[in-house]
mmCIF file of C-alpha atoms and ligand atoms in Angstrom:
data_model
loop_
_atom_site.group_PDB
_atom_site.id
_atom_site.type_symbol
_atom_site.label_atom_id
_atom_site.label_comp_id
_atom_site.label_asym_id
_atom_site.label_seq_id
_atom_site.Cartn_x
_atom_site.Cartn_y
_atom_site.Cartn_z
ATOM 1 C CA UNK A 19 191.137 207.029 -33.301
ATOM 2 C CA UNK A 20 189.708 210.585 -32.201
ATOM 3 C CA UNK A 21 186.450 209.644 -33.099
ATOM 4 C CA UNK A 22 184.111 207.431 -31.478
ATOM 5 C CA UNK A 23 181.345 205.522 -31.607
ATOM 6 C CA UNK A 24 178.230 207.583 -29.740
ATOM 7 C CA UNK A 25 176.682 206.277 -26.178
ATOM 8 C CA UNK A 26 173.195 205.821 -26.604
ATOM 9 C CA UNK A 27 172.969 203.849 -23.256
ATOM 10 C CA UNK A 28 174.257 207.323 -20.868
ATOM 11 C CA UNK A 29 174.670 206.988 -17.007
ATOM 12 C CA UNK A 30 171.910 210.450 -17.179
ATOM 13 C CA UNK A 31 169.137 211.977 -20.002
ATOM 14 C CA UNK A 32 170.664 214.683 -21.219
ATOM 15 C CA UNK A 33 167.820 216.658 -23.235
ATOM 16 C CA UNK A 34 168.656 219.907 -24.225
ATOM 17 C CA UNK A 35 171.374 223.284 -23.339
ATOM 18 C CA UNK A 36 168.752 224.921 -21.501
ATOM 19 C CA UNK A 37 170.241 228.330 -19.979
ATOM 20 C CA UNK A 38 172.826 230.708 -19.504
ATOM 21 C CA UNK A 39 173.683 232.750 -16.452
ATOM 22 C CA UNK A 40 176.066 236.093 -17.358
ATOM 23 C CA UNK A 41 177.496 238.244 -14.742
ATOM 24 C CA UNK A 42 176.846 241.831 -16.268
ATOM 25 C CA UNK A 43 178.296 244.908 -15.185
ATOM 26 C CA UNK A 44 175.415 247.730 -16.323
ATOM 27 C CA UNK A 45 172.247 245.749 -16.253
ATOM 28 C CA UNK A 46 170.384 248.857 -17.854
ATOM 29 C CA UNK A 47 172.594 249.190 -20.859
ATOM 30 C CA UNK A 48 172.407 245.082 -21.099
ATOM 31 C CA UNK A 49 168.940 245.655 -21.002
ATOM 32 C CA UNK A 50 169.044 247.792 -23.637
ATOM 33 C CA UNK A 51 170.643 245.210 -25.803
ATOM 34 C CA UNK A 52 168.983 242.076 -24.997
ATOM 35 C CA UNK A 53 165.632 243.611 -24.675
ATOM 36 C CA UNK A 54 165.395 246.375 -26.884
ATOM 37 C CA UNK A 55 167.339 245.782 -29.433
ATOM 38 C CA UNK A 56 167.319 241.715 -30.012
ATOM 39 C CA UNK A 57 163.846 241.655 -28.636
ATOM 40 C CA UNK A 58 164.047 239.206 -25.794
ATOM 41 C CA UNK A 59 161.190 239.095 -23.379
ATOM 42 C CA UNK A 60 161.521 239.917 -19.981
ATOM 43 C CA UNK A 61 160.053 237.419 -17.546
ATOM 44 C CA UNK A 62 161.204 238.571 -14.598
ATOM 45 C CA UNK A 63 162.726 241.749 -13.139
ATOM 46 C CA UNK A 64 164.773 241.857 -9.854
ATOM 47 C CA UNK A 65 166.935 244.283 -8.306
ATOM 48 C CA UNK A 66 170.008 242.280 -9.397
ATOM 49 C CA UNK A 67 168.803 240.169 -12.305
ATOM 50 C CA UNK A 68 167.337 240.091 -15.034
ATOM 51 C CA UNK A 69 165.315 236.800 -16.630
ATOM 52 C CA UNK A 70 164.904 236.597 -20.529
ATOM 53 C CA UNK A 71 163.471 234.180 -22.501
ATOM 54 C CA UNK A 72 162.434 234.168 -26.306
ATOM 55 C CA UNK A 73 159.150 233.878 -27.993
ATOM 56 C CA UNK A 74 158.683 230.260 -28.135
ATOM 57 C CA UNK A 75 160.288 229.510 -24.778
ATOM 58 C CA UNK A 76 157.623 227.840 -22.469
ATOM 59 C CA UNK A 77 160.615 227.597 -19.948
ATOM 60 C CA UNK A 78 160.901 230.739 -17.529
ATOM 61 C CA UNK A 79 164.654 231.618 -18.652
ATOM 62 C CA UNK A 80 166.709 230.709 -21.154
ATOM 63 C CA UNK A 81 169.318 233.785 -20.575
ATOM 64 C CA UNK A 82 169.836 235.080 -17.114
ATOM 65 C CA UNK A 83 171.670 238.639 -16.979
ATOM 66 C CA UNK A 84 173.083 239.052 -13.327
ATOM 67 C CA UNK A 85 174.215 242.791 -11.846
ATOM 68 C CA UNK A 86 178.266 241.840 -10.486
ATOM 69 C CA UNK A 87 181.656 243.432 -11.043
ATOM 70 C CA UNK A 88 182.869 240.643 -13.494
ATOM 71 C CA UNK A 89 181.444 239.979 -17.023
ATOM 72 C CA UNK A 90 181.983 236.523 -15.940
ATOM 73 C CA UNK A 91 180.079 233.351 -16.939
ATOM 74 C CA UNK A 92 178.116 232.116 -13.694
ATOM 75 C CA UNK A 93 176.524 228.563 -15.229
ATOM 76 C CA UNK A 94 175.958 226.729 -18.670
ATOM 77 C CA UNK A 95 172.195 224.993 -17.793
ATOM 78 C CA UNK A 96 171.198 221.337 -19.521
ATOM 79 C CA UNK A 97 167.637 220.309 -19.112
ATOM 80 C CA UNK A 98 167.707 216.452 -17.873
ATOM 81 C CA UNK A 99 164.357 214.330 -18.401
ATOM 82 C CA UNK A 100 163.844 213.644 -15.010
ATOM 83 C CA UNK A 101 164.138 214.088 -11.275
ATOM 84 C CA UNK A 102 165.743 210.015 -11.119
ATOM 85 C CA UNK A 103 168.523 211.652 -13.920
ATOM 86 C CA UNK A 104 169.033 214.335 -11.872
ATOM 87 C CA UNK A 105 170.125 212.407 -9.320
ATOM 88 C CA UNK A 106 171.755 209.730 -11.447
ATOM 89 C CA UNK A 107 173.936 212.699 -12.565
ATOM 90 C CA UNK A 108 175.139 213.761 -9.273
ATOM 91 C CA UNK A 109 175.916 210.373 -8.667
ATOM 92 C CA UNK A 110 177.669 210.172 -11.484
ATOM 93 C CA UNK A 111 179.532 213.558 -10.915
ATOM 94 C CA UNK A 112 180.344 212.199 -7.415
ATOM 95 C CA UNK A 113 182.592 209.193 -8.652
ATOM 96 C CA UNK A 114 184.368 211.223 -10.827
ATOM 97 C CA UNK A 115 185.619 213.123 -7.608
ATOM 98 C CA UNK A 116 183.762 216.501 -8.991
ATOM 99 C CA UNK A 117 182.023 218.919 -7.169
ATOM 100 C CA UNK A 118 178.087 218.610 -6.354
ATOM 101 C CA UNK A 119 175.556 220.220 -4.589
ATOM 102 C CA UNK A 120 171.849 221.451 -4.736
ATOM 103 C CA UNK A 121 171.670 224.967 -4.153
ATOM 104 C CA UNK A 122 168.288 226.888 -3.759
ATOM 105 C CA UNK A 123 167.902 228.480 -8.070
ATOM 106 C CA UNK A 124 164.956 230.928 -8.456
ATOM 107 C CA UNK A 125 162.692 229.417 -11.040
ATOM 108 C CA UNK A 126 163.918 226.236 -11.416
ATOM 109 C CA UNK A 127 162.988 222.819 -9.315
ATOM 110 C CA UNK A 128 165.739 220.961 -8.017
ATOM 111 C CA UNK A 129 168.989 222.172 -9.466
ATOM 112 C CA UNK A 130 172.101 220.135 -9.416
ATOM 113 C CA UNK A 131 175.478 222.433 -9.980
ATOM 114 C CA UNK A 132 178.397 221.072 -10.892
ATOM 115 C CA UNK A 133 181.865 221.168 -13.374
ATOM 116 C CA UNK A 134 183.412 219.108 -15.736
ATOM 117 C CA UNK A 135 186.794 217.827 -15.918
ATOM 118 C CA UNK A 136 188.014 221.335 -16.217
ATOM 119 C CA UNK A 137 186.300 223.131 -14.165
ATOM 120 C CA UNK A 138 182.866 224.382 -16.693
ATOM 121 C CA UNK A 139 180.276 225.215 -14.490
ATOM 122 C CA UNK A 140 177.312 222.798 -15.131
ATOM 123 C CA UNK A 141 173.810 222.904 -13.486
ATOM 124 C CA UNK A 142 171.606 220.242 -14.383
ATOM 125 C CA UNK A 143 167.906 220.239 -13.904
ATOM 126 C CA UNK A 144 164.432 218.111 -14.562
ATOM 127 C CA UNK A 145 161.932 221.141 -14.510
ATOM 128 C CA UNK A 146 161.493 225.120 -14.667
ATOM 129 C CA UNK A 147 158.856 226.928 -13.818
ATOM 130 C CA UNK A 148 156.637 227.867 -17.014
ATOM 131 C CA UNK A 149 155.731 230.972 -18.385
ATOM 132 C CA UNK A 150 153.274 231.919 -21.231
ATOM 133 C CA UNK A 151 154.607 230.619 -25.092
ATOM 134 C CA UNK A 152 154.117 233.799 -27.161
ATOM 135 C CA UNK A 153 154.678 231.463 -30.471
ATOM 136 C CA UNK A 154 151.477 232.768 -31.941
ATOM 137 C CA UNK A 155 151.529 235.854 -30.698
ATOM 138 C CA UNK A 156 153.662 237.631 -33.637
ATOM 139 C CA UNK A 157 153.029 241.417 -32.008
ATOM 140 C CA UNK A 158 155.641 240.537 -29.440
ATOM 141 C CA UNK A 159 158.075 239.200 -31.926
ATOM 142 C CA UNK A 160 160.522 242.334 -31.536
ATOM 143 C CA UNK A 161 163.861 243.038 -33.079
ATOM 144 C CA UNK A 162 165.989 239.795 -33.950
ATOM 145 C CA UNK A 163 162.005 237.662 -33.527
ATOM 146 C CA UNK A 164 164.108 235.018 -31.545
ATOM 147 C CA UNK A 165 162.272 231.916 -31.056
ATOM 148 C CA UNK A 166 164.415 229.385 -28.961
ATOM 149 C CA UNK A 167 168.431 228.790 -27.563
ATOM 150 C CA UNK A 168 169.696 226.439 -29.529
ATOM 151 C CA UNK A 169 173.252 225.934 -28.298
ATOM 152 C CA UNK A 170 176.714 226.624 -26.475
ATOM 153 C CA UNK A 171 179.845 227.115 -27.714
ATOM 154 C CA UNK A 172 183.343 226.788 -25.906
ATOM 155 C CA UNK A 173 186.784 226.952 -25.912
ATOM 156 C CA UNK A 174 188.718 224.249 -24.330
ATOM 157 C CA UNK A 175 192.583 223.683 -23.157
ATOM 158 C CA UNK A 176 191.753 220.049 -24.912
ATOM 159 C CA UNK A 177 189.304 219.604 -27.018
ATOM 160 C CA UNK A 178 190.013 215.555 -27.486
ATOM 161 C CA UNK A 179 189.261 215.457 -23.341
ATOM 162 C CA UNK A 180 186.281 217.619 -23.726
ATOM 163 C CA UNK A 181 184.935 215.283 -26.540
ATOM 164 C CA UNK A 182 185.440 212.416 -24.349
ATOM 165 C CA UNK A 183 183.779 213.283 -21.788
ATOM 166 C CA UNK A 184 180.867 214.484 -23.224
ATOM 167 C CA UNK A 185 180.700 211.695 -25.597
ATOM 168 C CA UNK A 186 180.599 209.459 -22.072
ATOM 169 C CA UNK A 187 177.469 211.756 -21.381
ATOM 170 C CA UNK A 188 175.603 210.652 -24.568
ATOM 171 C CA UNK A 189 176.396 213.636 -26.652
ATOM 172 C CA UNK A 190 177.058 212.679 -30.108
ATOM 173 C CA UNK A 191 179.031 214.299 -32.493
ATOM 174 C CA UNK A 192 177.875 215.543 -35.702
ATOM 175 C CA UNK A 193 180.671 217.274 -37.558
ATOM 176 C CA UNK A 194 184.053 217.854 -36.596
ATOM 177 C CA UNK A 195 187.891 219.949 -37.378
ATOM 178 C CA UNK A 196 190.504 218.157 -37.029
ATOM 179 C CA UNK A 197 194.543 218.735 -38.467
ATOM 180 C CA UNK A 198 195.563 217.418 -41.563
ATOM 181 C CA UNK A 199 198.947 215.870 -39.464
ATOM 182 C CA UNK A 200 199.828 211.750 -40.367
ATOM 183 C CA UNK A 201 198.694 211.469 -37.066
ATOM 184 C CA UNK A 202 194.787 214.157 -36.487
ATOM 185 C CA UNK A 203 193.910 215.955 -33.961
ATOM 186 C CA UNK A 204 190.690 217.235 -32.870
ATOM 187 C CA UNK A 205 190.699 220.659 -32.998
ATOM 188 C CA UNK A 206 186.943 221.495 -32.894
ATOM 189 C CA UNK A 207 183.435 219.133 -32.055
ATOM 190 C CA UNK A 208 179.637 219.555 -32.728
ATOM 191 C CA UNK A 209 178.118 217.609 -30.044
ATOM 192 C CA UNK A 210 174.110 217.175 -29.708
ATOM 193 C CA UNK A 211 171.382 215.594 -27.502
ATOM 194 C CA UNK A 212 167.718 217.174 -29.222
ATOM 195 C CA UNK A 213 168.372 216.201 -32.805
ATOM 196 C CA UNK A 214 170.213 219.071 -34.623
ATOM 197 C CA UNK A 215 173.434 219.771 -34.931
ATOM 198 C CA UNK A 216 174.422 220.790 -31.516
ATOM 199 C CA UNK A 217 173.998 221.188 -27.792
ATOM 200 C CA UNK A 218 177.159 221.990 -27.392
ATOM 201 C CA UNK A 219 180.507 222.488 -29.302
ATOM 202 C CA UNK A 220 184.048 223.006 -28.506
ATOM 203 C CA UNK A 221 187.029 224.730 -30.092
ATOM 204 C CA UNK A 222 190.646 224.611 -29.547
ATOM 205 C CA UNK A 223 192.080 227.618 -27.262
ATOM 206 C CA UNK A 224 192.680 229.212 -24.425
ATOM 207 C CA UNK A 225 190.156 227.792 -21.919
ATOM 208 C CA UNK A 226 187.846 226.906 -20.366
ATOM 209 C CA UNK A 227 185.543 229.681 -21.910
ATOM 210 C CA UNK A 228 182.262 230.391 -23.216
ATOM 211 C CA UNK A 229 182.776 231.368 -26.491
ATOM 212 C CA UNK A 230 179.466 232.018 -27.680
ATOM 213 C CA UNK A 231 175.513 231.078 -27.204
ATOM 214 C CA UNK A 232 173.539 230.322 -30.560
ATOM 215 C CA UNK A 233 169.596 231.637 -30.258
ATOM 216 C CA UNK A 234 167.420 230.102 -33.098
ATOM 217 C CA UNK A 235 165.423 232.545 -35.629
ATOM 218 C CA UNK A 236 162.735 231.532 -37.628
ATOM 219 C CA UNK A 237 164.613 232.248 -41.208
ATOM 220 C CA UNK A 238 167.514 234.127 -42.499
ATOM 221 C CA UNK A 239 165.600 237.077 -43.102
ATOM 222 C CA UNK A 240 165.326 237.934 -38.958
ATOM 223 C CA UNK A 241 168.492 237.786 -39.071
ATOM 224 C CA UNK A 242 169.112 240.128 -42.221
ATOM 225 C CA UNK A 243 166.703 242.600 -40.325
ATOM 226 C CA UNK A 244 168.173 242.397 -36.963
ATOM 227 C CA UNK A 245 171.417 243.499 -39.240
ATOM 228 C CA UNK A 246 169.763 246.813 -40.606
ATOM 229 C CA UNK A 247 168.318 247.218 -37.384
ATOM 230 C CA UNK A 248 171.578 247.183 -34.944
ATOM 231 C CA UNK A 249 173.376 249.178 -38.371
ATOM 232 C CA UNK A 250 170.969 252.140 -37.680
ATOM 233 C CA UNK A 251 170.100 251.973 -33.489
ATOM 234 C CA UNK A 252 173.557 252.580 -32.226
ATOM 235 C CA UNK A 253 174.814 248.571 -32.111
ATOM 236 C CA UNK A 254 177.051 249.038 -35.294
ATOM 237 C CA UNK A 255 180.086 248.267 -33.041
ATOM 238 C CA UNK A 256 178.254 244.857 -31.685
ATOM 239 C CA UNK A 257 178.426 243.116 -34.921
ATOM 240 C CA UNK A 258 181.446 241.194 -35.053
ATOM 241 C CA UNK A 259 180.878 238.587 -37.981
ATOM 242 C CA UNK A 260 178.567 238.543 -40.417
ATOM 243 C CA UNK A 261 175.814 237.698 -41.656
ATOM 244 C CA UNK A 262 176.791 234.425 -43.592
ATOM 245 C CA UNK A 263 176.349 230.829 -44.220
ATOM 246 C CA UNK A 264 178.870 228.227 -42.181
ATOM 247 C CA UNK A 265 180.237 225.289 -43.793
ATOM 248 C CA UNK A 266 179.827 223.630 -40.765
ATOM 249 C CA UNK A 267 175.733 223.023 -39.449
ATOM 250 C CA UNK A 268 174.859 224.792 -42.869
ATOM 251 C CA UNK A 269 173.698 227.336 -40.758
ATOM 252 C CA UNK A 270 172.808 230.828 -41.493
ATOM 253 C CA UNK A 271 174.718 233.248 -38.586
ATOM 254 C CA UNK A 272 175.350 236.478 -37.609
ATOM 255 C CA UNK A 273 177.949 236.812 -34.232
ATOM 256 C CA UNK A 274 177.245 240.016 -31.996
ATOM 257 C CA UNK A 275 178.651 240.898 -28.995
ATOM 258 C CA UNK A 276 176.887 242.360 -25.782
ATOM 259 C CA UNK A 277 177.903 245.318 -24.005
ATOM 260 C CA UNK A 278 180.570 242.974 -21.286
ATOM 261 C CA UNK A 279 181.473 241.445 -24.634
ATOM 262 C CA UNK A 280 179.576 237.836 -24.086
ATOM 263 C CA UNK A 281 178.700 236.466 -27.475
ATOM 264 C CA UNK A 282 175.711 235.943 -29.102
ATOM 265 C CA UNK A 283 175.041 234.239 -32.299
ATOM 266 C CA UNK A 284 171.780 234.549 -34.388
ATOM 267 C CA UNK A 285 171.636 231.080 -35.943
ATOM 268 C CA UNK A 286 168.788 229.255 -38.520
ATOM 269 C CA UNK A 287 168.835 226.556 -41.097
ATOM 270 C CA UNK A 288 171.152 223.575 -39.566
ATOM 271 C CA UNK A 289 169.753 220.264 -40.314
ATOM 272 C CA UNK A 290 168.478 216.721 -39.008
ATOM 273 C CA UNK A 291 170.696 215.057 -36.993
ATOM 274 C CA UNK A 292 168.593 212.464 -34.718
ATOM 275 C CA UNK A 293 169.344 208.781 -37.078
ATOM 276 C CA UNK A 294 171.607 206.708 -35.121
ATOM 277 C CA UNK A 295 173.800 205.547 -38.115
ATOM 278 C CA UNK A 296 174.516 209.712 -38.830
ATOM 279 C CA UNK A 297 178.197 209.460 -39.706
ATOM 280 C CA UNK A 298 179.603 212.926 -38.590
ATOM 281 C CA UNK A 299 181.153 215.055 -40.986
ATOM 282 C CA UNK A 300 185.313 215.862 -41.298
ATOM 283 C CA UNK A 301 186.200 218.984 -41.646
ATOM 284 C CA UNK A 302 190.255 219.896 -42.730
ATOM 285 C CA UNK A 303 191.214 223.041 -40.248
ATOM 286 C CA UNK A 304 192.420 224.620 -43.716
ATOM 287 C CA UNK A 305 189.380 223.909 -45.376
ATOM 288 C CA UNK A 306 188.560 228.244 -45.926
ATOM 289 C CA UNK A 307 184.490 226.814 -46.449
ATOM 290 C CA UNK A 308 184.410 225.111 -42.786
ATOM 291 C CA UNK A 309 183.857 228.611 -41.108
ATOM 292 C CA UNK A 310 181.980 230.231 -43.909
ATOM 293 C CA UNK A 311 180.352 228.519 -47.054
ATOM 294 C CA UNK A 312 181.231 231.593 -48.739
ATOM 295 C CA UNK A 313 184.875 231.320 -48.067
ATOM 296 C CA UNK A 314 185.380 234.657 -46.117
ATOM 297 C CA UNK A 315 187.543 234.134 -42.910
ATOM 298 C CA UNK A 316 186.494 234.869 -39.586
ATOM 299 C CA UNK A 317 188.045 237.406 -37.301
ATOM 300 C CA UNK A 318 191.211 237.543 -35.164
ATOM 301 C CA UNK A 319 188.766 238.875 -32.112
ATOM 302 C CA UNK A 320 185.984 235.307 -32.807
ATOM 303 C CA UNK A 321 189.223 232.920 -32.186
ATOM 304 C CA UNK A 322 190.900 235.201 -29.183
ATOM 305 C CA UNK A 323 188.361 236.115 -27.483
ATOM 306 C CA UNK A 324 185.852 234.736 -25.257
ATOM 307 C CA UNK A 325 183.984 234.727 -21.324
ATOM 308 C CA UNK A 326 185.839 233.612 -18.305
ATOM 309 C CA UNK A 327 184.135 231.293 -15.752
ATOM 310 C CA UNK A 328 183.266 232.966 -12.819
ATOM 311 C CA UNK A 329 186.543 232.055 -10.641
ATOM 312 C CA UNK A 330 187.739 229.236 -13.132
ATOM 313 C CA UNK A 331 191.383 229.653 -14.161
ATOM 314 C CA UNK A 332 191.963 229.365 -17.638
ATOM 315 C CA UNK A 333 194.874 227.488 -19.559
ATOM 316 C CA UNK A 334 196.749 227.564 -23.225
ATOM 317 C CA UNK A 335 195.798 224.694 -25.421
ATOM 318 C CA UNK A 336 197.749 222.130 -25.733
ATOM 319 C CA UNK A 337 197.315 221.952 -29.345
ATOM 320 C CA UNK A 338 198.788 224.684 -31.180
ATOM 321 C CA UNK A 339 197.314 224.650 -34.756
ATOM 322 C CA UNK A 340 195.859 227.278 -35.984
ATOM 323 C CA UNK A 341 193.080 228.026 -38.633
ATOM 324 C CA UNK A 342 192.644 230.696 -41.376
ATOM 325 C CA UNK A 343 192.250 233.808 -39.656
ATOM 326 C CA UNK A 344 191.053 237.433 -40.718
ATOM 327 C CA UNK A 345 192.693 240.309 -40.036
HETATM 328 FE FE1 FE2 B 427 177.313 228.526 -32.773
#
């Protein structure tokens, strides 16, 4: 069977996708559309980096824009619950042969970085230094009004192995893709740790890659304005899909792309997911309402493209299905 049953007993407490660290290439223009147009806050300014977080965020970063000549993908963060997990987790990363170590991360308390079986770069940490919630206060809420990151998206070579071994790690999946063959294969999992429906997901493709980081908005309507707003600023070309509905999380979405092309998806309204008898949901690949509720396909640029890891060689799938595509 593809599916398992979840691990509620995992070697490390996973509690949340945390971060993101993108290598940029023009910091200013990525200013432009991270800060001025989706209306992240800046916590911190360096000469090479920028740190953004969103208005609910007590954590100092939640998006971390770094100056280099790749638009590469530097580190996927996961918050742990405590300095023993952290070090249960390199443990744990140590017998499976991968690589550990603590490096010195501004910001954050001790920072474990590591990869998975395929070579996604993981960093792990118990605490973050903490900067001012501006929940209540709404005259900072600027363009898109983002409130939180909610999750991380990714393309894997194999997304059966990827389920596994984040399944081993206590995620637990929520909904699923899989082919319609006598014999199904995963092609796509919705994995979670905080209680919605995901952490972090994984689709069937060329990989590993990030394929996209969801940011949580109050209601569909932020995400209707942030849609006028990029239509008449000079973003028109960032939109890529969208807005809509998904079949799968429920959720409300638009997908936009930043000026190195890393995704972003404006995402509200998924659902509940935190009862330990949740039976995930099946989704056919050829079901037209899995990507969109509304049965519109996605495009040909959402399933081909996506960010490298920074010096992580990438591989076809194994699994050559393919879903209804857009021109
Ligand atoms: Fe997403």
């Amino acid at each position: 069977m593809p599916v398992r049953k979840p691990v509620f007993d995992p070697p490390f407490n996973v509690v949340r996708a945390s971060h993101v660290e993108f290598g940029v290439r023009d910091l200013a223009a990525t200013r432009a559309f991270y800060v001025d147009c989706l209306g992240y806050l800046v916590t911190e300014e360096a000469r090479d980096a920028l740190y953004l977080r969103a208005v609910e965020e007590r954590n100092h970063h939640s998006i971390v824009l770094r100056a280099g000549r790749e638009p590469t993908v530097h580190a996927l963060g996961f918050k742990l619950a405590s300095e023993e997990d952290l070090d249960r987790a390199a443990a744990w990363f140590a017998r499976k042969n991968l690589p550990t170590s603590f490096p010195d991360v501004p910001f954050q308390r001790r920072t474990l970085r590591t990869a998975d079986f395929c070579g996604m770069p993981l960093e792990f940490y118990a605490g973050m230094e903490q900067a001012d919630c501006m929940l209540q206060r709404y005259s900072a809420y600027k363009g898109a009004r983002i409130q939180r990151i909610d999750h991380i998206n990714c393309f894997t070579p194999d997304v059966q192995q990827s389920y596994d071994f984040y399944t081993d790690l206590g995620f637990r999946l929520t909904e699923y893709t899989e082919t319609d063959d006598p014999d199904p294969k995963l092609w796509a999992v919705w994995l979670h740790r905080k209680g919605n429906v995901h952490d972090l997901a994984f689709t069937n493709g060329y990989g590993p890659r990030l394929h996209h980081i969801g940011v949580w908005t109050a209601s569909a309507l932020d995400i209707l304005h942030i849609c006028d707003v990029m239509a008449t600023s000079g973003f028109l070309a960032n939109m890529e899909r969208g807005p809509g509905r998904h079949g799968i999380s429920n959720a409300f979405f638009l997908y936009v792309r930043d000026p190195d092309g890393h995704r972003v998806e404006l995402f509200t309204s998924d659902y509940l997911t935190v009862d330990p008898d949740l039976e995930p949901i099946r989704w056919s690949l050829r079901d037209p309402q899995r990507q969109t509720l509304w049965g519109q396909p996605a495009p040909k640029s959402w399933f081909e493209e996506g960010s490298l890891f920074a010096g992580v060689p990438a591989r076809e799938p194994a699994l050559a299905a393919q879903p209804i595509v857009a021109r």
